[in-house]
Structures are given as structure tokens and as C-alpha cells.
Amino acid sequence: MKNIDQIIKTLTLDEKVSLLSGFNSWYTNKIEKKNIPSIKMSDGPNGVRGDSNSGKSSACFPCAISIGSTWDLSLIKDIGIALGEEAQAKDVDVLLGPTINIHRHPLGGRHFESFSEDPFLTGKIATNYVQGVQSKNVAACLKHFVGNDTEYERHSISSNIDAQTLREIYLLPFEMGIKEGNAKVVMSAYNKLNNIFCSSHQDLLIKILKEEWGFDGYVVSDWGAALETIENANGGLDLEMPGPSNVWGKALIDAVRISEVSEKLIDDKVKRILTVAEFSNRFQKPEIKAEQAIDQPKHRLLLRKAAADGMVLLKNEGSLPLKKNIKKLAVIGPNALEAQIIGGGSASLRPHYQIHPLEAVQERLGHEAEILYSKGCHTHKYLPKINEELMEEKDGFLVEYFDGNQFDKNLILEEHLTGSKFWVFEGFAKDVLSNEKRPNISVKFSCKYKPDISGLHEFEIFGIGKCRLLIDGNELIDNWTSMDPGEAFFTFGSASKKGVINLQKGETYKIEVQYNFEGNFPAVYIGCQTPDEVDIFQEALETASNADEVILIVGTNSDWETEGNDRADFNLPANQNKLIEAILEANQNTIVVINTGSPIHMPWEKKAKAIIQTWFAGQEFGNALVDILSGEVNPSGKLPTSFPVKIEDTPAYKHYPGKDLQMNYEEKLLVGHRWYEANSIKPLFCFGHGLSYTSFNYKNLEVATGSDFVVTCKFEIQNTGDISGLEIAQCYVGPASPIPGEPCKTLQGFIKEEIGAHELKKVEIKLGPRNFSFWSVETNAWQIREGSYQILIGSSSENILLQANINLEQALEVR
């Protein structure tokens, strides 16, 4: 074990401060002569991407809301262990996850990236996730601390939250992750909390996190969130990322020398960072190793199980599991051939492989039935990539980098790149940017393109910087002389501009995109939509009419649900609702599969016989879906978030995302299911809802209060069906007499049990003092009110099946 205090004594002030800012996007600075190594950090929430420039693939895990839907703490710990093993393969010290912000509003851009609307469920998941990751000596990073619940103006908006709501809703998962999970790193959010930047919030980072909760790790800024030198330092931030330093470095050294920041505080920051380096064994392995892409069979099995267990059967009127005698099975929808397995932004990565629904259905069910397919409609927010198979050279665009403003002089290098989105965080221009002497770069993308269909082709370009698109030397799109702000590339990109041109099949055209960037964050998008050979909407209807049963797979993609911007609409993109209505009319034996990361409007819900919510289920999506459809796996997922009938029903609707950069949390404690019950608003599907292919009966609740205020709830669950199933029993606690402004009941316990066919199983849920407590602003502590409390056991927040009351004869302060 290193004597970190002794190491710090040997460091100069300049050396200490150098350790408090990153070296680049993912590494901290090192001091070789003092044997202090770099710490390596990596996104992300549903897989370990590693260094973006390595190009190595990674295991793609189900997104957080999918993991939240499992309600399976043992499985979640196994997922954490697997993430730790993935981090080891990428030589990563700190995994930047889990994201444990609350589902405050269903249009939040990172809704898919957080576990739940419920703070208790989120905290339990976070604790087990962290314990799993850190069992491999990889530090887990809880983010984003705190109130980062919208992507709208996230760098400057203030989340205004009263003290009781802050403690009971938004801080609770972090408190559990620190106290129970012992998380080693916390990431401060971009936003302000009550008009103080979270990276400068002394009450939040020092008084609560470090002093009250005993957090001994380091606080890292979200990337680019450190904006203030002295305020960040005195407010509790420990590490500024990314590097090189923006607000610390020399400015922080000067602040220490004039006593605006104490050197003792600098020492504490250094100690915290080096403590994490010691935890990850980086002192014993200081050399950064090459990243590896290890596709482990055991991870494949785990991710397939997690994906299936996270899928929620919302509705089933006897359509599922699929019958064995189907002769023609149609797979229809924009997410059938290529589903969305991952959300956008820091969650993205390059997966080892992807199993999509149509492929899995054909492989598993194709020997029993004829499989029909039709896309039905396009749902892109940005146009798809140009088909490289139609380029004269099949290896993508020729990309030429020039020093200066001209596209034919001072060539630096050239390479071939495929795809549509080219930006620095995915390796674009990495070799050019490594040369610090090149401040102004012009880039030319070019290819010879031979269409395989005649008609109107629509092209699209936008980026961080000026760009234009030419066909055979003639400008088609000008996003150069005039640019509007856009949503893409974390809102730093220009707005999309499009152009249409008539191209002929078999003719060769030269496509050229000219792009100029200044600075270190190049990004450009190039898209093209070709004409359809047939009317794909009408084709889908005919396909559905000719099938015995239909699997209709609709959803979003990582452009619609992403870090950087919130969704603008509660509806499915494009004309998917119209497609669903038409397919349900054409074939009543239709199973609607929803491939989104958040709730959506379902105006067709009453017409559908079966609905499955799959979320973004990771690399094993297709296999897991067929496991559920075929009945090989009995669905057991339950919603970790409420599905409203309409967006106007949601708790924050009237004050989201705020006004004049002020976002007031006026719903206060009534978040999610608490709101719907308190306001007698019936959601479309309630929190905790999820069906099975079997059925369960609850009975014989016994509640006993023991010493130290431990309440034991014992009851029985019987599987009344003919197949084994997993059931999630939920325990809610509420005051017998309603308290104005407070929820009727709150989730305080749950258990997931496998119960065999016709088996009767005795289960037990234990509650402690904190499960009955509230945050008192008068005493600044957790307290229990005297009086009568209801213990409510059920299969969802609405379906309460057992009830008992207990009396607390005196008020109690909880330590």
C-alpha cells in the first residue's frame, strides 16, 4: 500500500495542481519522476467504450432503463462484475457510470440512460451495480450530481429544488450509492443547483457528499462542466475534465499563492485522486496497456438474459407466446431489420456484434414458418449514410486533410472512412489533431457514386464548422455561408441543410463535401435518402394481410433519444402511429414491439392484443426478443417508470424545461407514480406493471416490529399457472392519514422470486427506520413521525393485494 500522504509531501504546488486536470479526454496527468501514474477513465453507462481512438469493439449491455426493468439485484451485480471485466480489458481505472438521475419527464434526452423514476429503486440498483464493478478494482462513477434531468440548456440551466425534495428524491440514490455501494468517484453535473454550478456547490460536494456521507473518493467534472477557477476549487471539485486544463492549471496556482484557495485543500484533492489510483492498482501497473476487444461467451449469455428479463409485457390478450402452428409470420416495422440497441451520446460504443429481430426470427422460427418482411416507413431524424456498396471504391469516402483554407493545397494526409457521422469522439481527424501546430484544417470527402435506382435523391450535411456538398462540381447544399444552430453533436453542430437532385441508375456521379473546422472538436454529418422502389407503407399492409401473425417492431433511434437534446414529441417519430393503426386493422393477430428508451404515446393501445416494451436491449436484442416471443423465456420485467396516457398528465408538464434558465421542480415530492396517485390520474401503464405467461396469488401477510425498528413483512405467493415464472413483489409504505403535499405511499422494498408451476413460496421483505422517515427541514435530519402507517404489498403500484397497519407511538430521529 502506498503512503499517499508521504507522496504528497514530496510534490511541489505546480505538480499537485497538474494532477487536478486531465491530460486529454480520458487520462489524468502523470508525474513519472515521482512514480505517479495516469488514471484512465471511460464511458459509459451500458458498455466500456475505452479510448475513442482505439477502434476496439466492446460488449454492448442493455441500457439503464432496461436494467431497471429487471428489478433483479443479483443480476445487476453480475452486470456490474461483467462491466468491471470489460473495463479491465480496456485497461480502464474508472468507469463513468452508472447514471442515477431520476426520470422526471419522459421527454428527457437521457431518459434511457437512467434506471427509474423512483429514488429507492434507483438507489438499490446503483448500489449493486457499483458493488459489482468495484469487485474488479475498477472505480464506479455515480453521475450526474445532481438535478441533471433535462438536456435543454444543460450547461447553464438552474435546477431549483427545495431541501426536502432534494434529499428524498434526487440525492437519495447518490446517498445509497455512496453509503451502501462505497462508490469511489462522483461526477458533478453541468447544470446549476439553486443557481450555483454543481461543480462549485460547497453545500453539495463538501458538506453533504464528503463530510456527511463520508465520501473518500474524488469528484470529477462532467466533460467541460468546470467553468470557474476559485469557485470550483473551494466548492469541492477535485478533477477537471477533459484536459488540458481550461480553468485550473496556472490560474489555480495563482489563486493558491494569493490565498484565495488553500494549499491544504489542494492536498485533499490530490489525495482523493491518488486514493482511486491505489484502489485500481494503477501504482502497480503504471504503464497504459493496449486495449483489447474480448468477446466473452459468458458475457453473451449474461447480456441475453438481462435483455430478456428487462423486456416488459405490457399487454397480452392470449397472443403470446407465439403459437406453434404458424405458417406465415410477418416481421414488419422500421426497427425490425435494424433495431436500436443503444442510445446516443456518451452511451454509444462500437459493439462486438448486433443481433437484430428479423435475423433472430429467421434463424429461430424460419424452419417452422415462412418469414415475411416489410419496413413500413422511414423514421430517421437525420438521413441514413450513403451506401458504400454503390461507391466506386467500396472502402468509403476518400478523406483528404489540408493545412489552411484551400481544398487542393498543403495536403497533410488522406484516408478512407465509412459511415455518415464523422467526429472527434469517434476517431475522426485524430491523426491531424495530434499535431498541435495545425490550427486551421480543411477537409474534403469525395467518392464516385453509381445509384442503383433512378429518381430524386435527398442529401444532407451539417457539422461543427462550415460545410457544403457538391455533385459533379455543382453546389447542392450550402451550409457554409449561413449556418443556424442545431441539436446534433451535443448542440454544438449547425442545423441540418438538405438538397434534392434527380440521379439516374447506372450513371457515375462525383460527390464531394468540403468542410472546415477551427479548434479541436471536428464533426460533420453526411446523409442520403434514396427513392424507394415501392410504396413501403402499402407493401407493409399487404404483407400483414398475407400473414397468420405479425410482429410489428416500431421505435426510435439514437438521434431521437440522445445526450445533448430532449425529445420534442411524445409520439413515435414519423408516421409510425399511422402504420400501427393500419397494421392492426389489416391483421388482428399483431404483436406490437416497442423499441424505445422511454415512454411514448399509444393512441392505438386499446386495439392491440399484445404489446411488449423492449427498450434498447444491447447486442443480444434479437435473441432476447425471440426468447420472449417464443415462450422460451417467461417475461418478468416490470416498469421502473410510469407510462402516461398523454404528456399533459406528467408531473413536470407545466414547468418543464423551465423559463429564463430557471427550472423549478414545482411537483416537489410527487414524482412519477406518486403524482398519478395523489392527483387521481390513471396512467396508461403504472409503475411496477408487467405481465407474465403465468399468474400469481398473494396471501397471508404477517407484519412484525422488532428491535432497532426493523419491520419484517412475511407473506406467501403462489404460482397458479402451469409454467414456472419470476414475480416481483413490491412493498409500499404510506401514512394511514394523508399528509398534504406528500405522497400517499412510497416504494420501500421489493423482492424478485422464481416460483415453479403451482408452487407456494414464502417470501420476506425487511424494512428499517429510513423506510418510514422523511427529511425534516426544521432539524436538518431524517425523522419518523408518530402515528399509523400502512404496509402495502402488491404486484405494481396500482395492484395492491395485501395490507397491514403498524403504529409508531413516538417520533424518532434517524441517524
Coordinates of N, CA and C in Angstrom, one line a residue, residues 435-596:
N435 N -1.2 16.9 -34.1 CA -0.2 17.9 -34.4 C -0.7 19.2 -34.0
E436 N -0.2 19.7 -32.9 CA -0.7 21.0 -32.3 C -0.4 22.2 -33.1
K437 N 0.4 22.1 -34.2 CA 0.8 23.2 -35.0 C -0.2 23.5 -36.1
R438 N -1.3 22.7 -36.2 CA -2.2 22.9 -37.3 C -3.6 23.4 -36.7
P439 N -3.7 24.8 -36.6 CA -4.9 25.3 -36.0 C -6.1 25.4 -37.0
N440 N -5.9 25.4 -38.3 CA -6.9 25.6 -39.3 C -6.9 24.5 -40.3
I441 N -7.9 23.7 -40.3 CA -7.8 22.5 -41.2 C -9.0 22.5 -42.2
S442 N -8.8 22.2 -43.4 CA -9.9 22.0 -44.4 C -9.9 20.5 -44.8
V443 N -11.1 20.0 -44.9 CA -11.2 18.5 -45.1 C -12.1 18.3 -46.3
K444 N -11.7 17.4 -47.2 CA -12.5 17.1 -48.4 C -12.9 15.6 -48.4
F445 N -14.2 15.4 -48.4 CA -14.7 14.0 -48.5 C -15.1 13.8 -50.0
S446 N -14.7 12.8 -50.6 CA -15.1 12.6 -52.0 C -15.3 11.1 -52.3
C447 N -16.2 10.8 -53.3 CA -16.4 9.5 -53.8 C -17.0 9.5 -55.1
K448 N -16.9 8.5 -55.9 CA -17.6 8.3 -57.1 C -18.8 7.3 -56.8
Y449 N -20.0 7.8 -57.1 CA -21.2 7.1 -56.7 C -22.1 6.7 -57.9
K450 N -22.5 5.5 -57.9 CA -23.3 5.0 -59.0 C -24.6 4.5 -58.4
P451 N -25.7 5.3 -58.5 CA -27.0 4.9 -58.0 C -27.5 3.5 -58.6
D452 N -28.3 2.8 -57.8 CA -28.9 1.6 -58.3 C -30.4 1.8 -58.5
I453 N -30.8 3.0 -58.5 CA -32.2 3.4 -58.7 C -32.3 4.8 -59.2
S454 N -33.1 5.1 -60.2 CA -33.3 6.4 -60.7 C -34.3 7.2 -59.9
G455 N -34.2 8.5 -59.8 CA -35.2 9.3 -59.1 C -34.5 10.3 -58.2
L456 N -35.4 11.0 -57.4 CA -34.9 12.1 -56.6 C -34.2 11.5 -55.4
H457 N -32.9 11.9 -55.2 CA -32.1 11.6 -54.1 C -31.9 12.8 -53.2
E458 N -32.2 12.6 -51.9 CA -32.1 13.7 -50.9 C -30.8 13.6 -50.2
F459 N -30.0 14.7 -50.1 CA -28.7 14.7 -49.4 C -28.8 15.7 -48.2
E460 N -28.0 15.5 -47.2 CA -28.0 16.3 -46.0 C -26.6 16.5 -45.5
I461 N -26.3 17.7 -45.0 CA -25.0 17.9 -44.3 C -25.2 18.9 -43.2
F462 N -24.4 18.7 -42.2 CA -24.2 19.7 -41.1 C -23.0 19.3 -40.3
G463 N -22.5 20.2 -39.4 CA -21.4 19.9 -38.6 C -21.0 21.0 -37.7
I464 N -19.9 20.8 -37.0 CA -19.3 21.8 -36.1 C -18.3 22.5 -37.0
G465 N -18.7 23.6 -37.6 CA -17.9 24.3 -38.6 C -18.6 24.4 -40.0
K466 N -18.0 25.0 -40.9 CA -18.7 25.3 -42.2 C -18.6 24.0 -43.1
C467 N -19.6 23.8 -43.9 CA -19.6 22.6 -44.8 C -20.5 22.9 -46.0
R468 N -20.2 22.3 -47.1 CA -21.0 22.4 -48.3 C -20.9 21.0 -49.1
L469 N -21.9 20.7 -49.9 CA -21.9 19.5 -50.7 C -22.1 19.8 -52.1
L470 N -21.3 19.1 -52.9 CA -21.3 19.3 -54.4 C -21.5 18.0 -55.1
I471 N -22.2 18.0 -56.2 CA -22.4 16.9 -57.1 C -21.8 17.3 -58.4
D472 N -20.8 16.5 -58.9 CA -20.1 16.8 -60.1 C -19.7 18.3 -60.2
G473 N -19.2 18.8 -59.1 CA -18.7 20.2 -59.0 C -19.7 21.2 -58.8
N474 N -21.0 20.9 -58.8 CA -22.0 21.9 -58.7 C -22.6 21.8 -57.2
E475 N -22.6 23.0 -56.6 CA -23.1 23.0 -55.2 C -24.5 22.7 -55.1
L476 N -24.8 21.7 -54.3 CA -26.2 21.3 -54.0 C -26.7 21.8 -52.6
I477 N -25.8 21.8 -51.6 CA -26.2 22.3 -50.3 C -25.1 23.2 -49.8
D478 N -25.6 24.4 -49.3 CA -24.7 25.4 -48.7 C -25.0 25.5 -47.3
N479 N -24.1 24.9 -46.5 CA -24.2 25.1 -45.0 C -22.9 25.8 -44.6
W480 N -22.5 26.7 -45.4 CA -21.2 27.4 -45.3 C -21.3 28.9 -45.1
T481 N -22.0 29.5 -46.0 CA -22.1 31.0 -45.9 C -23.1 31.4 -44.9
S482 N -24.0 30.6 -44.5 CA -25.0 30.9 -43.5 C -25.4 29.6 -42.7
M483 N -25.2 29.7 -41.4 CA -25.4 28.5 -40.6 C -26.3 28.9 -39.4
D484 N -27.3 28.0 -39.1 CA -28.1 28.1 -37.9 C -27.7 27.1 -36.9
P485 N -28.0 27.4 -35.6 CA -27.6 26.4 -34.5 C -28.5 25.2 -34.6
G486 N -28.0 24.0 -34.3 CA -28.7 22.8 -34.4 C -28.6 22.0 -33.1
E487 N -29.2 20.8 -33.1 CA -29.2 19.9 -31.9 C -28.1 18.9 -31.9
A488 N -27.6 18.5 -33.0 CA -26.6 17.4 -33.1 C -25.3 17.8 -32.5
F489 N -24.5 16.8 -32.2 CA -23.1 17.0 -31.7 C -23.2 17.8 -30.4
F490 N -24.1 17.3 -29.5 CA -24.3 18.0 -28.2 C -24.7 19.4 -28.3
T491 N -25.4 19.8 -29.3 CA -25.9 21.1 -29.6 C -24.8 22.1 -30.2
F492 N -23.6 21.6 -30.4 CA -22.6 22.4 -30.9 C -22.6 22.4 -32.4
G493 N -23.3 21.6 -33.1 CA -23.4 21.5 -34.5 C -24.3 22.5 -35.1
S494 N -24.2 22.7 -36.4 CA -25.1 23.6 -37.1 C -26.4 22.8 -37.4
A495 N -27.4 23.5 -37.8 CA -28.7 22.9 -38.2 C -28.5 22.2 -39.5
S496 N -29.3 21.1 -39.7 CA -29.2 20.4 -40.9 C -29.7 21.2 -42.1
K497 N -29.0 21.0 -43.2 CA -29.5 21.6 -44.5 C -29.5 20.4 -45.5
K498 N -30.6 20.4 -46.4 CA -30.8 19.4 -47.3 C -30.9 19.9 -48.7
G499 N -30.7 19.0 -49.7 CA -30.9 19.3 -51.1 C -31.3 18.1 -51.8
V500 N -32.1 18.3 -52.9 CA -32.7 17.2 -53.7 C -32.2 17.3 -55.1
I501 N -31.8 16.1 -55.7 CA -31.3 16.1 -57.0 C -31.8 14.8 -57.7
N502 N -32.1 14.9 -59.0 CA -32.5 13.7 -59.7 C -31.3 13.0 -60.3
L503 N -31.0 11.7 -59.8 CA -29.9 10.9 -60.3 C -30.4 9.7 -61.0
Q504 N -29.7 9.3 -62.0 CA -30.1 8.2 -62.9 C -29.3 6.9 -62.5
K505 N -30.0 5.8 -62.5 CA -29.4 4.5 -62.3 C -28.3 4.2 -63.3
G506 N -27.2 3.7 -62.7 CA -26.0 3.3 -63.6 C -25.1 4.4 -64.0
E507 N -25.5 5.7 -63.8 CA -24.6 6.8 -64.1 C -23.7 7.0 -62.9
T508 N -22.5 7.5 -63.2 CA -21.5 7.8 -62.1 C -21.4 9.3 -61.8
Y509 N -21.5 9.6 -60.5 CA -21.5 11.0 -60.1 C -20.4 11.2 -59.0
K510 N -19.8 12.3 -59.1 CA -18.8 12.6 -58.1 C -19.4 13.4 -56.9
I511 N -19.4 12.8 -55.8 CA -19.9 13.5 -54.6 C -18.8 14.1 -53.8
E512 N -18.9 15.3 -53.4 CA -17.8 16.0 -52.7 C -18.4 16.8 -51.6
V513 N -17.8 16.7 -50.4 CA -18.2 17.5 -49.2 C -16.9 18.3 -48.8
Q514 N -17.1 19.6 -48.7 CA -16.0 20.4 -48.2 C -16.3 20.9 -46.8
Y515 N -15.4 20.7 -46.0 CA -15.6 21.0 -44.5 C -14.4 21.7 -43.9
N516 N -14.7 22.7 -43.1 CA -13.6 23.5 -42.5 C -13.9 23.6 -41.0
F517 N -12.9 23.3 -40.2 CA -13.1 23.4 -38.8 C -11.9 24.2 -38.2
E518 N -12.2 24.9 -37.1 CA -11.1 25.5 -36.4 C -11.3 25.1 -34.9
G519 N -10.2 24.7 -34.3 CA -10.3 24.1 -32.9 C -10.1 22.6 -32.9
N520 N -10.5 22.1 -31.8 CA -10.2 20.6 -31.5 C -11.4 19.7 -31.5
F521 N -12.6 20.2 -32.0 CA -13.8 19.3 -32.0 C -14.4 19.2 -33.4
P522 N -13.7 18.6 -34.3 CA -14.3 18.5 -35.7 C -15.4 17.5 -35.7
A523 N -16.5 17.8 -36.4 CA -17.6 16.9 -36.6 C -18.4 17.3 -37.9
V524 N -18.7 16.3 -38.6 CA -19.5 16.6 -39.8 C -20.4 15.4 -40.1
Y525 N -21.6 15.6 -40.6 CA -22.6 14.6 -40.9 C -22.9 14.6 -42.4
I526 N -22.9 13.5 -43.0 CA -23.3 13.4 -44.5 C -24.3 12.3 -44.6
G527 N -25.5 12.6 -45.1 CA -26.5 11.6 -45.3 C -27.2 11.7 -46.7
C528 N -27.9 10.6 -47.0 CA -28.5 10.5 -48.3 C -29.7 9.5 -48.2
Q529 N -30.9 10.0 -48.6 CA -32.1 9.1 -48.8 C -32.4 8.9 -50.2
T530 N -32.3 7.6 -50.6 CA -32.6 7.2 -52.0 C -34.1 7.0 -52.2
P531 N -34.6 7.0 -53.4 CA -36.0 6.7 -53.6 C -36.3 5.3 -53.2
D532 N -37.5 5.1 -52.8 CA -38.0 3.7 -52.6 C -38.4 3.1 -53.9
E533 N -38.1 1.8 -54.0 CA -38.6 1.1 -55.3 C -40.1 0.9 -55.3
V534 N -40.7 0.7 -54.1 CA -42.1 0.5 -54.0 C -42.6 1.4 -52.9
D535 N -43.9 1.5 -52.8 CA -44.6 2.2 -51.6 C -44.5 1.3 -50.4
I536 N -43.5 1.6 -49.5 CA -43.2 0.6 -48.4 C -44.4 0.6 -47.4
F537 N -45.2 1.6 -47.3 CA -46.3 1.6 -46.4 C -47.3 0.6 -46.9
Q538 N -47.7 0.7 -48.2 CA -48.7 -0.2 -48.8 C -48.1 -1.6 -48.8
E539 N -46.8 -1.8 -49.0 CA -46.2 -3.1 -49.0 C -46.4 -3.7 -47.7
A540 N -46.2 -2.9 -46.6 CA -46.4 -3.5 -45.2 C -47.8 -4.0 -45.0
L541 N -48.8 -3.2 -45.4 CA -50.2 -3.6 -45.3 C -50.5 -4.9 -46.0
E542 N -49.9 -5.1 -47.2 CA -50.2 -6.3 -47.9 C -49.5 -7.5 -47.3
T543 N -48.3 -7.2 -46.7 CA -47.5 -8.3 -46.0 C -48.3 -8.7 -44.8
A544 N -48.8 -7.8 -44.0 CA -49.6 -8.1 -42.8 C -50.9 -8.9 -43.2
S545 N -51.5 -8.5 -44.3 CA -52.7 -9.2 -44.7 C -52.5 -10.6 -45.1
N546 N -51.3 -10.9 -45.6 CA -51.0 -12.3 -46.1 C -50.4 -13.2 -45.0
A547 N -50.2 -12.7 -43.8 CA -49.6 -13.5 -42.7 C -50.6 -14.0 -41.7
D548 N -50.2 -15.1 -41.0 CA -51.1 -15.6 -40.0 C -51.0 -14.7 -38.7
E549 N -49.7 -14.3 -38.4 CA -49.5 -13.4 -37.3 C -48.4 -12.4 -37.7
V550 N -48.4 -11.2 -37.0 CA -47.5 -10.1 -37.3 C -46.7 -9.7 -36.1
I551 N -45.4 -9.6 -36.2 CA -44.6 -9.0 -35.2 C -44.2 -7.6 -35.7
L552 N -44.8 -6.6 -35.2 CA -44.6 -5.2 -35.6 C -43.6 -4.5 -34.7
I553 N -42.5 -4.1 -35.2 CA -41.4 -3.6 -34.4 C -41.2 -2.1 -34.7
V554 N -41.6 -1.2 -33.8 CA -41.6 0.2 -34.0 C -40.6 0.8 -33.0
G555 N -40.3 2.1 -33.1 CA -39.4 2.7 -32.1 C -38.7 4.0 -32.6
T556 N -37.6 4.3 -31.9 CA -36.8 5.4 -32.1 C -35.4 5.0 -32.5
N557 N -34.5 5.9 -32.5 CA -33.1 5.6 -32.7 C -32.2 6.5 -31.9
S558 N -30.9 6.5 -32.0 CA -30.0 7.2 -31.2 C -29.9 8.7 -31.6
D559 N -30.6 9.1 -32.7 CA -30.7 10.5 -33.0 C -31.9 11.1 -32.3
W560 N -33.0 10.4 -32.1 CA -34.1 10.8 -31.4 C -33.9 10.8 -29.9
E561 N -33.2 9.8 -29.4 CA -33.0 9.7 -27.9 C -31.5 9.7 -27.7
T562 N -31.1 10.8 -27.2 CA -29.6 11.0 -27.1 C -29.3 12.1 -26.0
E563 N -28.1 12.0 -25.5 CA -27.5 13.1 -24.8 C -27.4 14.3 -25.7
G564 N -27.6 15.5 -25.2 CA -27.5 16.7 -26.0 C -28.8 17.4 -26.3
N565 N -29.9 16.7 -26.4 CA -31.2 17.3 -26.6 C -32.3 16.4 -26.2
D566 N -33.4 17.0 -25.7 CA -34.6 16.3 -25.3 C -35.4 16.0 -26.5
R567 N -36.3 15.0 -26.4 CA -37.3 14.8 -27.4 C -38.3 15.9 -27.5
A568 N -38.7 16.2 -28.7 CA -39.7 17.3 -28.8 C -41.1 16.8 -28.8
D569 N -41.3 15.5 -29.0 CA -42.6 15.0 -29.2 C -42.8 13.7 -28.5
F570 N -44.0 13.5 -27.9 CA -44.3 12.3 -27.1 C -44.7 11.1 -28.1
N571 N -45.0 11.5 -29.3 CA -45.3 10.4 -30.3 C -44.1 9.7 -30.8
L572 N -44.3 8.5 -31.4 CA -43.3 7.9 -32.1 C -42.9 8.7 -33.3
P573 N -41.7 8.7 -33.8 CA -41.3 9.5 -34.9 C -42.0 9.1 -36.2
A574 N -42.0 10.1 -37.1 CA -42.6 9.9 -38.4 C -44.0 9.4 -38.4
N575 N -44.4 8.6 -39.3 CA -45.9 8.2 -39.3 C -46.1 6.8 -38.8
Q576 N -45.3 6.4 -37.7 CA -45.4 5.1 -37.1 C -46.8 4.8 -36.5
N577 N -47.4 5.8 -35.8 CA -48.7 5.6 -35.3 C -49.7 5.2 -36.4
K578 N -49.6 5.9 -37.5 CA -50.5 5.6 -38.6 C -50.2 4.2 -39.1
L579 N -48.9 3.8 -39.2 CA -48.6 2.4 -39.6 C -49.1 1.4 -38.6
I580 N -49.0 1.6 -37.3 CA -49.5 0.7 -36.3 C -51.0 0.5 -36.5
E581 N -51.7 1.6 -36.6 CA -53.2 1.6 -36.7 C -53.6 0.8 -38.0
A582 N -52.9 1.0 -39.1 CA -53.2 0.3 -40.3 C -52.9 -1.2 -40.2
I583 N -51.8 -1.6 -39.6 CA -51.4 -3.0 -39.5 C -52.4 -3.7 -38.5
L584 N -52.8 -3.0 -37.5 CA -53.7 -3.6 -36.5 C -55.1 -3.9 -37.2
E585 N -55.4 -3.0 -38.2 CA -56.6 -3.2 -38.9 C -56.5 -4.3 -39.9
A586 N -55.3 -4.4 -40.5 CA -55.1 -5.4 -41.6 C -55.0 -6.8 -41.0
N587 N -54.4 -6.9 -39.8 CA -54.2 -8.2 -39.1 C -54.4 -8.1 -37.6
Q588 N -55.5 -8.6 -37.1 CA -55.7 -8.5 -35.6 C -54.7 -9.3 -34.8
N589 N -54.1 -10.3 -35.4 CA -53.1 -11.1 -34.7 C -51.7 -10.4 -34.8
T590 N -51.6 -9.2 -34.3 CA -50.4 -8.4 -34.4 C -49.9 -8.1 -33.0
I591 N -48.6 -8.4 -32.8 CA -47.9 -8.1 -31.6 C -47.1 -6.9 -31.8
V592 N -47.3 -5.8 -31.0 CA -46.6 -4.6 -31.2 C -45.4 -4.6 -30.2
V593 N -44.2 -4.4 -30.8 CA -43.0 -4.4 -30.1 C -42.4 -3.0 -30.1
I594 N -42.2 -2.4 -28.9 CA -41.8 -1.0 -28.8 C -40.3 -1.0 -28.5
N595 N -39.5 -0.5 -29.4 CA -38.1 -0.4 -29.3 C -37.7 1.1 -29.0
T596 N -38.0 1.5 -27.8 CA -37.6 2.9 -27.4 C -36.9 2.8 -26.1

